[in-house]
mmCIF file of C-alpha atoms in Angstrom:
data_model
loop_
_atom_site.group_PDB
_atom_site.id
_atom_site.type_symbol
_atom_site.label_atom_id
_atom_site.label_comp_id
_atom_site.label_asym_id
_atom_site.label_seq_id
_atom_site.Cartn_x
_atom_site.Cartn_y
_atom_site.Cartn_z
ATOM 1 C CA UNK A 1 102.527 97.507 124.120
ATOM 2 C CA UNK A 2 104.887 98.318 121.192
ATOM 3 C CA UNK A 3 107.684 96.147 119.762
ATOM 4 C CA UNK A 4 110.383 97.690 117.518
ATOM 5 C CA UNK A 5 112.745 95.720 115.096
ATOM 6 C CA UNK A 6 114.301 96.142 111.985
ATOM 7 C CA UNK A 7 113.565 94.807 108.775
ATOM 8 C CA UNK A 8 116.588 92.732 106.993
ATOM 9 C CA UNK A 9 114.950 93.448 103.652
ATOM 10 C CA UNK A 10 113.690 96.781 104.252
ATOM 11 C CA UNK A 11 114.460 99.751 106.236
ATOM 12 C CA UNK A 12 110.723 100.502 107.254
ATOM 13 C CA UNK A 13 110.060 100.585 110.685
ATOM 14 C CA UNK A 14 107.161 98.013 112.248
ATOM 15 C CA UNK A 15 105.059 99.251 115.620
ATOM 16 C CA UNK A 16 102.461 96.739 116.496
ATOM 17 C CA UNK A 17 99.372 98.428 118.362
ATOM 18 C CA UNK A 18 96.376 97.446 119.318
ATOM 19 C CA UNK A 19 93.586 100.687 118.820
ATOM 20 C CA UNK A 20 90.403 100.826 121.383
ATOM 21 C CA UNK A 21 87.649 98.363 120.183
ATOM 22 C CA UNK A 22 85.092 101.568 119.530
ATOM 23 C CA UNK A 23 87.815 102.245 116.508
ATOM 24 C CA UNK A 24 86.405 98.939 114.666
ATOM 25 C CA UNK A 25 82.975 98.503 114.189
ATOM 26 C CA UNK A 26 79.992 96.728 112.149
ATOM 27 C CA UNK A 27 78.387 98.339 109.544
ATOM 28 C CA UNK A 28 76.061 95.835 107.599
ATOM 29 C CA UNK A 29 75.748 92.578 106.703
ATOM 30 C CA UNK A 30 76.448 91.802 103.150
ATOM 31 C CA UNK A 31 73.819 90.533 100.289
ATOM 32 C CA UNK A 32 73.098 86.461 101.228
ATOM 33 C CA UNK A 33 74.090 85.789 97.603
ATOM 34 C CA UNK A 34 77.742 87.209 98.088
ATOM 35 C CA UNK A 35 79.763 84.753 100.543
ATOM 36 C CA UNK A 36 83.149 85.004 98.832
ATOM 37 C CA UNK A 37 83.945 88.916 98.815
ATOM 38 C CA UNK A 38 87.497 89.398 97.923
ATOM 39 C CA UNK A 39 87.610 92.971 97.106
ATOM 40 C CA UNK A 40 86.057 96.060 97.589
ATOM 41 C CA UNK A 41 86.109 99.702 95.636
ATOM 42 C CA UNK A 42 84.360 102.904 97.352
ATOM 43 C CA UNK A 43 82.994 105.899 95.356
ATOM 44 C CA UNK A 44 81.814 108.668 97.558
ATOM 45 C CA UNK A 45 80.009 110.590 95.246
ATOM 46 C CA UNK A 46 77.039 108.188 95.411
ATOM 47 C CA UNK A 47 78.248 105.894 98.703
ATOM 48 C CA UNK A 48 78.298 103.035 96.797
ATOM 49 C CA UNK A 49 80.416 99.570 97.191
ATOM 50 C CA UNK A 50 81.590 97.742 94.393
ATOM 51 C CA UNK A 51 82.505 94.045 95.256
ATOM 52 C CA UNK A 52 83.286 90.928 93.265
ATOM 53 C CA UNK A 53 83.934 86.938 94.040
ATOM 54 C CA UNK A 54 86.831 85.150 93.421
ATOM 55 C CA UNK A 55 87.411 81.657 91.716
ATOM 56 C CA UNK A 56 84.499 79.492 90.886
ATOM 57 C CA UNK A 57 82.032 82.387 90.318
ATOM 58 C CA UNK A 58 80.323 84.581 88.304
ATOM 59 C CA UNK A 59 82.469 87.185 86.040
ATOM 60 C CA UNK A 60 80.304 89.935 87.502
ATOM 61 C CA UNK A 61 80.526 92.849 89.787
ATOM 62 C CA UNK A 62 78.038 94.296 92.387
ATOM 63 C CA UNK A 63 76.790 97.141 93.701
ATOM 64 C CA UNK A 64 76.054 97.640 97.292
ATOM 65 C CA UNK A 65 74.442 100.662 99.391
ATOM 66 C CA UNK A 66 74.913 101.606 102.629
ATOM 67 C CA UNK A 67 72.529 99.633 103.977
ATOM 68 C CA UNK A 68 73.739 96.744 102.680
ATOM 69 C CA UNK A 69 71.474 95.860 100.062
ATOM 70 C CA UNK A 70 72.303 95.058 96.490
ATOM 71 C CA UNK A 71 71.941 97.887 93.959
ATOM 72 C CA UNK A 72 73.294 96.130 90.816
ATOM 73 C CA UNK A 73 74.757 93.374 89.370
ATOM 74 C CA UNK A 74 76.793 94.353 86.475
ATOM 75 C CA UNK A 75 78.145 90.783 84.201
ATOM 76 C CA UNK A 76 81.576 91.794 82.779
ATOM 77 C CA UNK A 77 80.776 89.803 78.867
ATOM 78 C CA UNK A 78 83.748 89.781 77.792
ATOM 79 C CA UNK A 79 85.936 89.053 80.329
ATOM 80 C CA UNK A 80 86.371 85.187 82.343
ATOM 81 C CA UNK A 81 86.651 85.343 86.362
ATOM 82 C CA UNK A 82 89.245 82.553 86.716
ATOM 83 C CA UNK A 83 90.065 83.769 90.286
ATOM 84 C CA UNK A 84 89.726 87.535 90.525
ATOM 85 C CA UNK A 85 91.041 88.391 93.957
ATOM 86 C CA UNK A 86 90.635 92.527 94.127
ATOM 87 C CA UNK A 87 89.031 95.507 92.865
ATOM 88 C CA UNK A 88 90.101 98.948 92.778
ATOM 89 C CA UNK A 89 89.131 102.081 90.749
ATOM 90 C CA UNK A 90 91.272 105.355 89.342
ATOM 91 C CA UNK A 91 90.803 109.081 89.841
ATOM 92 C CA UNK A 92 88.324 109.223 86.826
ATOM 93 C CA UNK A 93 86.323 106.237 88.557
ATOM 94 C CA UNK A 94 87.226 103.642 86.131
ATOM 95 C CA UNK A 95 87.140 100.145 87.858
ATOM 96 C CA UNK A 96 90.114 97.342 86.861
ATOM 97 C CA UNK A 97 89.734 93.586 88.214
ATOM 98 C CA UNK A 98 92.840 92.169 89.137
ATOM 99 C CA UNK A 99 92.408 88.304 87.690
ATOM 100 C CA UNK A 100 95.637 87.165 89.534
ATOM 101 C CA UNK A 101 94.357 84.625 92.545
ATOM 102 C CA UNK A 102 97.488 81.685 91.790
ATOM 103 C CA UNK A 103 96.895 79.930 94.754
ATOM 104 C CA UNK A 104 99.356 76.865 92.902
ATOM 105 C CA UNK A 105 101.780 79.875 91.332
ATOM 106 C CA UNK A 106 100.923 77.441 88.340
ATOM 107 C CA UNK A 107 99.016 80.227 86.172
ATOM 108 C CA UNK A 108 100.176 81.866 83.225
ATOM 109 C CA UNK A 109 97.139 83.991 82.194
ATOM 110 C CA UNK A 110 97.764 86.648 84.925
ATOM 111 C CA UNK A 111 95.765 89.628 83.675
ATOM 112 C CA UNK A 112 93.885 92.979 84.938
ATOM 113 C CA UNK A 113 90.710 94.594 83.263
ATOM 114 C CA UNK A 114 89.542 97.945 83.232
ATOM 115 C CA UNK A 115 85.827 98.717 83.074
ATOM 116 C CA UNK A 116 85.086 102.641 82.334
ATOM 117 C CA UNK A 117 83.097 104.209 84.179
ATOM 118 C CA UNK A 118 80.482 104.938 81.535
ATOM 119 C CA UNK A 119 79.811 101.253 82.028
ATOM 120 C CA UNK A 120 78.836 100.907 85.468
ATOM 121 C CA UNK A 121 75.467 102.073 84.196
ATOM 122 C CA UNK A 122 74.642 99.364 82.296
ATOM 123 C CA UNK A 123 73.630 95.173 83.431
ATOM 124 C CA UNK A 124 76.083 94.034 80.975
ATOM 125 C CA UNK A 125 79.248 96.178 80.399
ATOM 126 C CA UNK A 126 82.251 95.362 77.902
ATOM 127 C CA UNK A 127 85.375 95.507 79.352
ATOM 128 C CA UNK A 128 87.491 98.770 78.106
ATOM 129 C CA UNK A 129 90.919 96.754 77.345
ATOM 130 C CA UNK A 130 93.044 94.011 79.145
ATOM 131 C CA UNK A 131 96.748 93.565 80.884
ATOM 132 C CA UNK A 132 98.216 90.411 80.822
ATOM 133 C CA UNK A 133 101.102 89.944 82.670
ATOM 134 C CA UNK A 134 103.887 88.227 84.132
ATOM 135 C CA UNK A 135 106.668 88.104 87.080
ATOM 136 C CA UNK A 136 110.128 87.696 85.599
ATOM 137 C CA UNK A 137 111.661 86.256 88.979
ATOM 138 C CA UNK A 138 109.358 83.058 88.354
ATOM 139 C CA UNK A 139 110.965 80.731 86.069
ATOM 140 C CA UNK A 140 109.143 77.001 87.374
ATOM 141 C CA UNK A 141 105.714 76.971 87.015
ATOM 142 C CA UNK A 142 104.838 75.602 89.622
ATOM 143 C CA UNK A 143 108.305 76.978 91.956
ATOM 144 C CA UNK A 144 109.875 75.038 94.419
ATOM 145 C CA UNK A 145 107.123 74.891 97.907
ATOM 146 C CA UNK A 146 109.442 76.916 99.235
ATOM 147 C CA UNK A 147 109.423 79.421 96.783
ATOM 148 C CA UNK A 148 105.814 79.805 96.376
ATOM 149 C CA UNK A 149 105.747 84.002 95.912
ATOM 150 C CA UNK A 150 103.729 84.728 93.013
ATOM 151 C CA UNK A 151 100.470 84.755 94.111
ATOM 152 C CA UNK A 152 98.202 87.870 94.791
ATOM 153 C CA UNK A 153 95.506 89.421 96.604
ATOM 154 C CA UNK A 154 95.690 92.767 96.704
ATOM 155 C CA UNK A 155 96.330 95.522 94.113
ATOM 156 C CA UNK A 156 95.938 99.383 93.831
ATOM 157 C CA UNK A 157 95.517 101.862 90.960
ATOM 158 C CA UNK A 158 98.431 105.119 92.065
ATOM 159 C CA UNK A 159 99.245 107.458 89.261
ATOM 160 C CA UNK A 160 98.660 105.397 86.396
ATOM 161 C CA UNK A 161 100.705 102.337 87.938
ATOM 162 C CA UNK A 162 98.690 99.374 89.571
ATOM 163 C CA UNK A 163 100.573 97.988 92.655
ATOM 164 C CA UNK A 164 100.584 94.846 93.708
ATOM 165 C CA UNK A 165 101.307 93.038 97.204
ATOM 166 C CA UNK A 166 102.063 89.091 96.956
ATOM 167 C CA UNK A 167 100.783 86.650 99.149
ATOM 168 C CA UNK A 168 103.366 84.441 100.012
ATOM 169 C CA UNK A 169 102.227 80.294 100.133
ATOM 170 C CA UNK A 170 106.539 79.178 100.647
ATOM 171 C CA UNK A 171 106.821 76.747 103.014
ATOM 172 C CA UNK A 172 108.127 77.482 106.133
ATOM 173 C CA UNK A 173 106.207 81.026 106.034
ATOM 174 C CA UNK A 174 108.062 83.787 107.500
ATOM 175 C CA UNK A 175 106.061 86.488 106.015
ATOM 176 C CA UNK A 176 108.010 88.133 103.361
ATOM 177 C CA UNK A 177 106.202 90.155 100.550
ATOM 178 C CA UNK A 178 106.857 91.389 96.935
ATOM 179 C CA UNK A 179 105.758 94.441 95.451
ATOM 180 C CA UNK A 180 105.133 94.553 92.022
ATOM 181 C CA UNK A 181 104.617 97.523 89.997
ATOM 182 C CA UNK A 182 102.540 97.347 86.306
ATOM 183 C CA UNK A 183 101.949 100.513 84.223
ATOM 184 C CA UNK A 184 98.320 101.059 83.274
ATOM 185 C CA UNK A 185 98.195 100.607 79.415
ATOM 186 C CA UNK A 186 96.644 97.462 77.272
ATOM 187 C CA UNK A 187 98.861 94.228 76.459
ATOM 188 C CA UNK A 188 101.664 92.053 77.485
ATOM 189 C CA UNK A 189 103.873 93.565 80.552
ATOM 190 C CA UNK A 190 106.597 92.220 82.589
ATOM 191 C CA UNK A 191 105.793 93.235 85.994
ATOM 192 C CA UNK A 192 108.536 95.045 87.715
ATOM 193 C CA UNK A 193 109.601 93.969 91.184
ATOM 194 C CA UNK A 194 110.244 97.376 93.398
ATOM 195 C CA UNK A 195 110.750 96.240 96.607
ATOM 196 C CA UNK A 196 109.931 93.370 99.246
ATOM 197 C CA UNK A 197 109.109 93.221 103.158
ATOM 198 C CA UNK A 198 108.075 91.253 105.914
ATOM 199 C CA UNK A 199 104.827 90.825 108.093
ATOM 200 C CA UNK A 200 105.233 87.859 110.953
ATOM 201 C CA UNK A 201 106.024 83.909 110.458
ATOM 202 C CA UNK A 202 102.493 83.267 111.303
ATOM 203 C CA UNK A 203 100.736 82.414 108.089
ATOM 204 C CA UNK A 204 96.964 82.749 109.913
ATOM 205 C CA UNK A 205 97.362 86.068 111.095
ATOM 206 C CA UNK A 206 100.296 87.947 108.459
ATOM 207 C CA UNK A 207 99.184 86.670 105.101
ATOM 208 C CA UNK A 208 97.821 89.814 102.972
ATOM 209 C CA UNK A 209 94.592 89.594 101.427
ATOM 210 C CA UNK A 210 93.674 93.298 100.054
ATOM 211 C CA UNK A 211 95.581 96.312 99.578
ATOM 212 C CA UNK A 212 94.458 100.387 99.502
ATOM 213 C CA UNK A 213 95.975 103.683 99.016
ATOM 214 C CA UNK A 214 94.346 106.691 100.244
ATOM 215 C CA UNK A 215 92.772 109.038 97.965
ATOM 216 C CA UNK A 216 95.743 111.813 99.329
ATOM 217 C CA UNK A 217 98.239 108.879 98.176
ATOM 218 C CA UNK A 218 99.923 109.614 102.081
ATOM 219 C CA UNK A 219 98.900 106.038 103.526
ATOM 220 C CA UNK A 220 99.263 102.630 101.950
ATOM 221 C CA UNK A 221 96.971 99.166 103.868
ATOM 222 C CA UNK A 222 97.438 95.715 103.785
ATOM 223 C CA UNK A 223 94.921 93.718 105.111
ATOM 224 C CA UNK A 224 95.173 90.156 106.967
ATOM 225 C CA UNK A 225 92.620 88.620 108.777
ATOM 226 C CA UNK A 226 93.044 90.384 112.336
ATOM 227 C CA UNK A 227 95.654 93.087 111.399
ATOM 228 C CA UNK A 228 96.085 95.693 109.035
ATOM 229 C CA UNK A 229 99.990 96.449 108.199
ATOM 230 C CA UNK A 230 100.216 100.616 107.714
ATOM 231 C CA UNK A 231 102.616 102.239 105.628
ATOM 232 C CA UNK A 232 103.327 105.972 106.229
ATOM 233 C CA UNK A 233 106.185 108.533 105.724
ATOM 234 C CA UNK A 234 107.126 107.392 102.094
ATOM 235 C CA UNK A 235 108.855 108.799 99.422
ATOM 236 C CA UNK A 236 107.142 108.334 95.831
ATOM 237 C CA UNK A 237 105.903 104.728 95.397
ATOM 238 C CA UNK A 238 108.810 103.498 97.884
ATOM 239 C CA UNK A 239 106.199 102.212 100.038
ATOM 240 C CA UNK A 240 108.191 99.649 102.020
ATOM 241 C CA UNK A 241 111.116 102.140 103.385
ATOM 242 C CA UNK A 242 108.523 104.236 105.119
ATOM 243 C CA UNK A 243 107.468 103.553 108.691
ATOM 244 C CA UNK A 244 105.347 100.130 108.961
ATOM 245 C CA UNK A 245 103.021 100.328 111.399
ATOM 246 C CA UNK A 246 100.656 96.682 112.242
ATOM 247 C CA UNK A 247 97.088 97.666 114.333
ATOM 248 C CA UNK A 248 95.429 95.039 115.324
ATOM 249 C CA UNK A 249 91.360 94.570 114.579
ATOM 250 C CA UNK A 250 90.419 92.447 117.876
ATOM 251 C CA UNK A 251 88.082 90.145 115.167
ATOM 252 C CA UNK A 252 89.540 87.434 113.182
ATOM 253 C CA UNK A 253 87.279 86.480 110.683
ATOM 254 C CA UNK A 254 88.382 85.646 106.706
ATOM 255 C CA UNK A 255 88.831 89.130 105.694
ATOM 256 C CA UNK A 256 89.489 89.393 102.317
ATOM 257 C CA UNK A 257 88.581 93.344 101.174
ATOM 258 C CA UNK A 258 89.576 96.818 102.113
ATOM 259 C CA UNK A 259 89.097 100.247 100.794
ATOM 260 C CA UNK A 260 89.860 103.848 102.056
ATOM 261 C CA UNK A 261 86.399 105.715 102.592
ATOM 262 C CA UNK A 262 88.259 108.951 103.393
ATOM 263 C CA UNK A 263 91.857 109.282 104.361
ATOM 264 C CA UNK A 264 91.356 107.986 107.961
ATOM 265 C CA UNK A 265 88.637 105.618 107.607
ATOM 266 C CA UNK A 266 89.272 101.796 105.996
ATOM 267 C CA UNK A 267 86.020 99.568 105.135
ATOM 268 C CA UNK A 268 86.988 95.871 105.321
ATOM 269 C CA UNK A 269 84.583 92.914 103.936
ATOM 270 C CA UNK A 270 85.256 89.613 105.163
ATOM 271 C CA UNK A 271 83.862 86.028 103.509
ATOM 272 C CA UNK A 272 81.222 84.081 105.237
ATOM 273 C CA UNK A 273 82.601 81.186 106.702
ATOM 274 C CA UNK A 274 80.325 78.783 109.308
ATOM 275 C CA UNK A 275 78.267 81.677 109.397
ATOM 276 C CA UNK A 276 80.458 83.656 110.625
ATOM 277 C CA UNK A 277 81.575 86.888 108.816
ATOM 278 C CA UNK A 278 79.601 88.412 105.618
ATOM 279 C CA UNK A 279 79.832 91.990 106.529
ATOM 280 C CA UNK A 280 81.270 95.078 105.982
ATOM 281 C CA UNK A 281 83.474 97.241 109.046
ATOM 282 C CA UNK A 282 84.452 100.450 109.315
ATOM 283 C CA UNK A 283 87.785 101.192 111.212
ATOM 284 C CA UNK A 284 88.989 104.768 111.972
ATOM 285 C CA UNK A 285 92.714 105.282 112.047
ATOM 286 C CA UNK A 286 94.014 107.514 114.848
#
């Protein structure tokens, strides 16, 4: 079944679809030690998974194989995990930690960090330089409960720009998203709002968690924790006025990562929760 309707903030198009079961599958199980996975970064030249943990854990990053086993633990030493919520990489294979979980929208140290890839090697890598950061359209720390916006969960690295996809706490919930745009360079920014959309008005299955770009830069994903909300047909980083598509996973479970493997092909990592969840999917797009 497909429902069309258009966007009052946007002019993107949303399809939801549900894809055939055999299009989501289980791949592992993650490490035991790693129950609060909230990003994921994929490097194909090796097959290897980096993941970190949000809030209340260590300011480290790990290395996973494909069978699910832990191939590193790398401690960031100069850098403080006060809720790091994603993790992507560049072209070169530099990694940057997006320190921006604001589950209150109470935080003022918003900041990014890149790791180069020449330290990935190493059990305790130095941080290459930081971003710190703010959103100009918040003015309260914390807003209004209805006007609870500014926290994130997803961010991408696309032509030197990271991009990042709010996860909207507002009262009243009716799924409407910013995107924020932050040049890659070292030091104080003022992030630049570029465009907003909506998901649903169901906080459980529309709030966004993670965010990807395909390596061809063609696709943009947001993930939630049953859906994934597809962006194609774009012009430049205009992401929101190109057709939205939502597929539906058929497994809700406290998904919190996602990553392109190849241009088709998503890996999503969910938390553990009741013991429930832990692992790592794979889910082809048609």
């Amino acid at each position: 079944m497909k429902k069309f309707f258009l966007l009052g903030v946007s002019i993107a198009l949303l399809a939801c679809q549900q894809q055939s079961d055999t299009d989501f599958k289980t791949l592992y199980s993650l490490p035991k030690k790693l129950k609060e996975v909230s990003g994921i970064a994929y490097f194909p030249e090796n097959k290897l998974l980096y993941t970190l943990e949000d809030s209340g854990n260590k300011n480290a990053i790990y290395a996973i194989n494909t069978e699910g086993k832990l191939n590193k633990t790398i401690t960031i030493t100069n850098a403080t995990n006060v809720d790091w919520e994603d993790i992507t990489k560049d072209k070169k294979g530099n990694i940057y930690i997006g320190d921006f979980g604001n589950n209150a929208n109470e935080r003022r140290d918003l900041c990014i960090y890149k790791v180069a890839k020449s330290e990935l090697n190493k059990e305790n890598a130095v941080s290459e330089y930081k971003i710190s950061f703010s959103y100009p359209e918040q003015t309260e720390f914390p807003p209004k409960k209805k006007e609870l916006f500014y926290d994130v969960e997803g961010f991408f690295e696309y032509q030197n720009y990271f991009y990042l996809f709010t996860k909207n706490r507002s009262k009243n919930f009716d799924g409407t998203a910013f995107i924020y745009k932050i040049l890659n360079a070292p030091g104080k920014q003022k992030a630049t709002k570029i465009g907003e959309f909506k998901t649903c008005n169901n906080y459980n299955h529309c709030v966004l968690t993670s965010a990807t770009i395909s390596p061809d830069g063609k696709k943009v994903v947001l993930l939630s924790h049953d859906k994934i909300v597809l962006f194609k047909n774009f012009k430049g980083d205009a992401f929101h006025k190109g057709t939205q598509t939502e597929l539906m996973l058929g497994n809700f479970t406290q998904k919190e990562a996602i990553v392109f493997k190849d241009n088709n092909t998503l890996l999503i990592a969910d938390e553990k929760t009741n013991k429930v969840g832990g692992k790592v999917y794979e889910f082809r797009l048609k």
